[in-house]
Amino acid sequence: MAYRLPFGTSLRYLLASSSIAYLSYYLIDNAPQLWETLYNRVFFGEEPWLFIMLIICYAMSWLIASLQFYLPLKRFGVDIGKSENLALFVAGVMLNYTPFKAGTIYRFDYMKERYGVSYSKFAGLQVTRILGTIGVSGMVGSLAIVAIYISGKFIPLELIIIVAALLLIAFTPFHLMKYKGNIRLGIFSTPIDELLDALENLKNDSKQAAQFLLLIGLQLFVLILQYWLVFKIANIEPHVITYFLLIPFIAVLGMISLSPGNLGIREVVTASTMSLSNGTFELGMLVGVVERSVLLAATLIFGMCSLAYLTYLKRLGKQG
């Protein structure tokens, strides 16, 4: 009997292949315009500080994201150094551009081999970080809705739906904590228990929770600055609502990999979001490609250096 992929896996493969195919078509169809924009505005632009600031934003975002793992790992007694933790995160980002989530697998294997951190515990940290980002994004979106309402301007229905969905997804797991140890979902039971443990630690440790939420807030701020620079490079002035629609999706996509490096998906999400505000889908694709070109260059450079550093540490048996 022929083996059939699970529906969720098949859907993800379909989404990934469709997005990459569309991105490829867009790149070929708009090659002259894209080359002119990348050459004149990005890599050899009259304002090189924009390009430099964008690289700095990526580096800051990776540092803040790595700290979201570093702090709880330290509380678990894992004696990993800050530089090693940062290098592991950046190397994972680069390796996720290969198929089969190689970056995620590499990070899980590295932590288990070097520090004995179980896959389920590390997965619990990852999911906690995703839920925290979704929750903070929802709260920021709620403040945006209030601000728009006070100013007397029209509140897009899409923004209300997105914010409501973010808050629902983020806070539902907290209501499941009372069922910890009683949830039986086969191989997912242990990771779910680890996730609920991590959430319970956050709930009971106000200092840890404050640090965690502060780091997520800082990462969202850097992401807003990052896209402000991208819009500046692309010579686009989007409506402020664009940021509140776009940032939550990009933040979550930065933690999960639906296609290698989320190629195509990130660009289509950017384009779709801009089409919901005051932009167009085609303009959004231009923004997505400009952002991807700088991100890819930075990821390859910093990722290769990080991988070399981790290999050096493993050979010497030292901690970074």
C-alpha positions in Angstrom: 0.0 0.0 0.0 1.4 3.4 -1.0 2.4 5.8 1.9 0.3 8.9 2.1 1.5 12.1 3.7 -0.6 13.5 6.6 -3.1 16.2 5.4 -1.2 18.9 7.4 2.1 18.0 5.8 0.6 17.9 2.3 -1.0 21.3 2.8 2.3 22.8 4.0 4.1 21.3 1.0 1.5 22.7 -1.3 1.6 26.1 0.3 5.4 26.2 0.2 5.7 25.0 -3.4 3.0 27.4 -4.6 4.6 30.4 -2.8 8.1 29.6 -4.1 6.7 29.1 -7.7 4.9 32.5 -7.5 8.0 34.2 -6.2 10.1 32.7 -9.0 7.5 33.9 -11.6 7.5 37.4 -10.0 11.3 37.6 -10.1 11.5 36.6 -13.7 8.6 38.8 -14.8 9.8 41.9 -13.0 13.6 41.3 -13.3 14.5 44.8 -14.9 12.6 46.8 -12.3 13.9 44.7 -9.4 17.5 44.9 -10.6 17.2 48.6 -10.9 15.7 48.9 -7.4 18.3 46.6 -5.8 21.2 48.1 -7.6 20.3 51.8 -7.2 18.5 51.8 -3.9 19.9 48.9 -1.9 23.5 47.8 -2.6 24.8 50.9 -4.3 22.3 53.5 -3.2 22.9 57.2 -2.5 22.0 56.6 1.1 24.2 53.6 2.2 23.2 54.3 5.9 19.8 52.7 5.1 21.5 49.4 4.1 23.8 49.5 7.1 21.0 50.2 9.5 19.0 47.4 8.1 21.9 44.9 8.6 22.2 46.2 12.2 18.4 45.7 12.7 18.8 42.0 11.6 21.7 41.6 14.0 19.7 43.2 16.9 16.7 41.0 16.2 18.8 37.8 16.2 20.4 38.9 19.5 17.1 39.6 21.2 15.5 36.4 19.9 18.5 34.4 21.1 18.1 35.9 24.6 14.5 34.6 24.7 16.1 31.1 24.8 19.2 32.0 26.8 17.4 33.3 29.9 15.1 30.3 30.5 17.9 27.9 29.6 20.0 29.5 32.3 17.2 29.0 34.8 17.1 25.3 33.9 20.8 25.1 34.8 22.1 24.9 31.2 25.6 26.4 31.2 25.6 27.8 27.7 27.5 31.0 26.9 25.8 34.0 25.4 28.0 34.0 22.2 27.4 30.3 21.7 23.7 30.7 22.2 23.6 33.6 19.7 25.7 31.7 17.1 23.4 28.6 17.5 20.4 30.8 16.8 21.8 32.5 13.7 23.2 29.2 12.3 19.7 27.7 12.7 18.2 30.7 10.8 20.7 30.1 7.9 20.2 26.3 7.9 16.4 26.7 7.7 16.9 27.9 4.1 17.6 24.2 3.4 14.7 21.7 3.1 13.3 19.7 6.0 13.8 22.4 8.7 17.5 21.6 8.9 18.1 24.6 11.1 15.6 23.6 13.7 16.9 20.0 13.7 20.5 21.2 14.0 19.6 23.4 17.1 17.7 20.6 18.8 20.5 18.0 18.2 23.2 20.5 19.3 21.4 21.3 22.6 20.8 17.6 23.3 24.3 16.5 22.4 26.2 19.4 24.1 24.0 20.1 27.1 21.5 17.2 27.5 18.4 19.4 26.8 15.6 17.1 25.7 13.8 17.7 22.5 10.5 18.1 24.3 11.9 20.8 26.7 13.5 22.8 23.9 10.3 22.5 21.9 8.4 23.8 24.9 10.7 26.9 24.9 10.1 27.4 21.2 6.3 27.2 21.5 6.3 29.4 24.6 8.2 32.0 22.6 5.8 31.8 19.7 2.8 32.2 22.0 4.5 35.1 23.8 5.1 36.9 20.5 1.5 36.3 19.3 0.2 37.6 22.6 2.3 40.8 22.6 1.4 41.4 19.0 -2.3 41.0 19.9 -1.9 43.5 22.8 -0.1 46.0 20.6 -2.8 45.6 18.0 -5.5 46.2 20.6 -3.8 49.5 21.5 -3.7 50.4 17.9 -7.4 49.8 17.6 -8.1 52.0 20.6 -5.8 54.8 19.2 -7.6 54.6 15.8 -11.0 54.7 17.5 -10.0 57.8 19.6 -8.8 59.6 16.6 -12.1 59.0 14.9 -10.7 57.2 11.9 -12.1 54.0 10.3 -11.0 50.8 11.9 -10.4 48.0 9.3 -12.3 44.9 9.9 -9.2 42.8 9.0 -7.3 44.4 11.9 -10.0 43.6 14.4 -10.2 39.9 13.2 -6.4 39.5 13.3 -6.1 41.0 16.8 -8.9 38.9 18.1 -7.3 35.7 16.6 -3.9 36.6 18.0 -5.2 37.1 21.6 -7.3 33.9 21.4 -4.4 31.8 20.2 -2.0 33.3 22.8 -4.1 32.9 25.9 -6.0 29.6 25.3 -3.0 27.5 26.5 -3.1 29.2 29.9 -6.5 27.7 30.5 -5.1 24.3 29.8 -2.6 24.4 32.6 -5.0 22.8 35.0 -5.1 19.7 32.8 -1.3 19.3 32.8 -0.4 15.6 32.9 -3.8 14.6 31.8 -3.6 15.5 28.1 -3.0 12.3 26.1 -2.2 13.0 22.5 0.4 10.3 21.7 3.8 11.6 20.9 2.6 15.2 21.5 1.8 14.6 25.2 5.3 15.2 26.6 5.9 18.4 24.5 2.5 19.8 25.6 3.4 19.1 29.3 6.8 20.8 28.8 5.0 23.8 27.2 2.5 24.0 30.1 5.5 23.8 32.6 7.1 26.7 30.8 3.9 28.7 30.9 3.4 27.9 34.6 6.9 29.1 35.3 6.2 32.4 33.6 2.9 32.7 35.5 4.6 32.1 38.8 7.7 34.2 38.2 6.8 37.8 37.6 10.5 38.8 37.0 11.0 36.1 34.4 7.7 37.0 32.7 8.6 40.7 32.6 12.0 40.0 31.1 10.4 37.6 28.5 7.7 40.1 27.5 10.2 43.0 27.4 12.4 41.1 25.0 9.4 40.3 22.8 8.4 43.9 22.8 11.9 45.0 21.9 12.0 42.5 19.0 8.7 43.9 17.7 10.0 47.4 17.9 13.2 46.4 16.0 10.9 44.7 13.4 8.9 47.9 13.0 12.2 49.9 12.5 13.4 47.2 10.1 10.3 47.6 7.8 10.4 51.4 8.1 13.9 51.1 6.6 12.7 48.7 3.9 9.9 51.0 2.9 12.4 53.9 2.9 14.7 52.0 0.6 11.8 51.0 -1.7 10.7 54.7 -1.7 7.3 53.8 -0.3 5.3 55.6 2.4 2.7 53.1 3.8 -0.2 53.9 6.1 0.6 53.3 9.8 -2.1 50.5 9.8 0.2 48.5 7.4 2.7 48.1 10.3 0.0 46.7 12.7 -1.2 44.3 10.0 2.2 43.2 8.8 4.4 43.0 11.9 2.5 40.2 13.8 2.6 37.9 10.7 6.3 38.6 10.1 7.2 38.0 13.7 5.5 34.6 13.8 6.9 33.6 10.4 10.4 34.4 11.9 9.9 31.5 14.3 8.3 28.8 12.1 9.4 27.5 8.7 6.6 26.7 6.3 9.1 26.6 3.3 12.9 26.8 3.2 13.5 30.1 4.9 9.8 30.9 4.3 10.8 31.8 0.7 7.8 33.0 -1.1 5.6 32.9 1.9 7.1 35.9 3.6 6.9 37.9 0.4 3.3 36.9 -0.3 2.3 37.7 3.3 3.9 41.2 2.9 2.1 41.8 -0.4 -1.3 40.6 0.9 -1.0 42.8 4.0 -0.1 45.9 2.0 -3.1 45.2 -0.3 -5.4 45.3 2.7 -4.2 48.8 3.7 -3.4 51.6 1.2 -1.0 49.7 -1.0 -1.2 47.1 -3.8 -0.2 43.5 -4.0 2.5 44.2 -6.6 4.0 47.0 -4.5 4.0 44.6 -1.5 5.9 42.0 -3.5 8.5 44.7 -4.3 8.9 45.4 -0.6 9.1 41.7 0.1 11.8 41.1 -2.4 13.9 44.1 -1.3 13.7 43.0 2.3 14.5 39.4 1.3 17.6 40.4 -0.7 19.2 42.2 2.3 18.0 39.5 4.8 19.5 36.7 2.7 22.8 38.4 2.3 23.1 39.1 6.1 21.9 35.5 6.9 24.5 33.8 4.7 27.4 36.0 6.0 26.5 35.8 9.7 25.2 32.2 9.5 28.4 30.9 8.0 30.5 32.6 10.6 28.2 31.3 13.4 28.5 27.7 12.0 32.2 27.9 11.9 32.3 29.2 15.5 30.1 26.4 16.7 32.2 23.8 15.0 35.3 25.3 16.6 33.7 25.1 20.1 32.6 21.5 19.6 36.1 20.4 18.5 37.7 22.1 21.5 34.9 21.0 23.9 34.6 24.6 25.1 31.6 26.9 25.9 31.2 30.2 24.2 
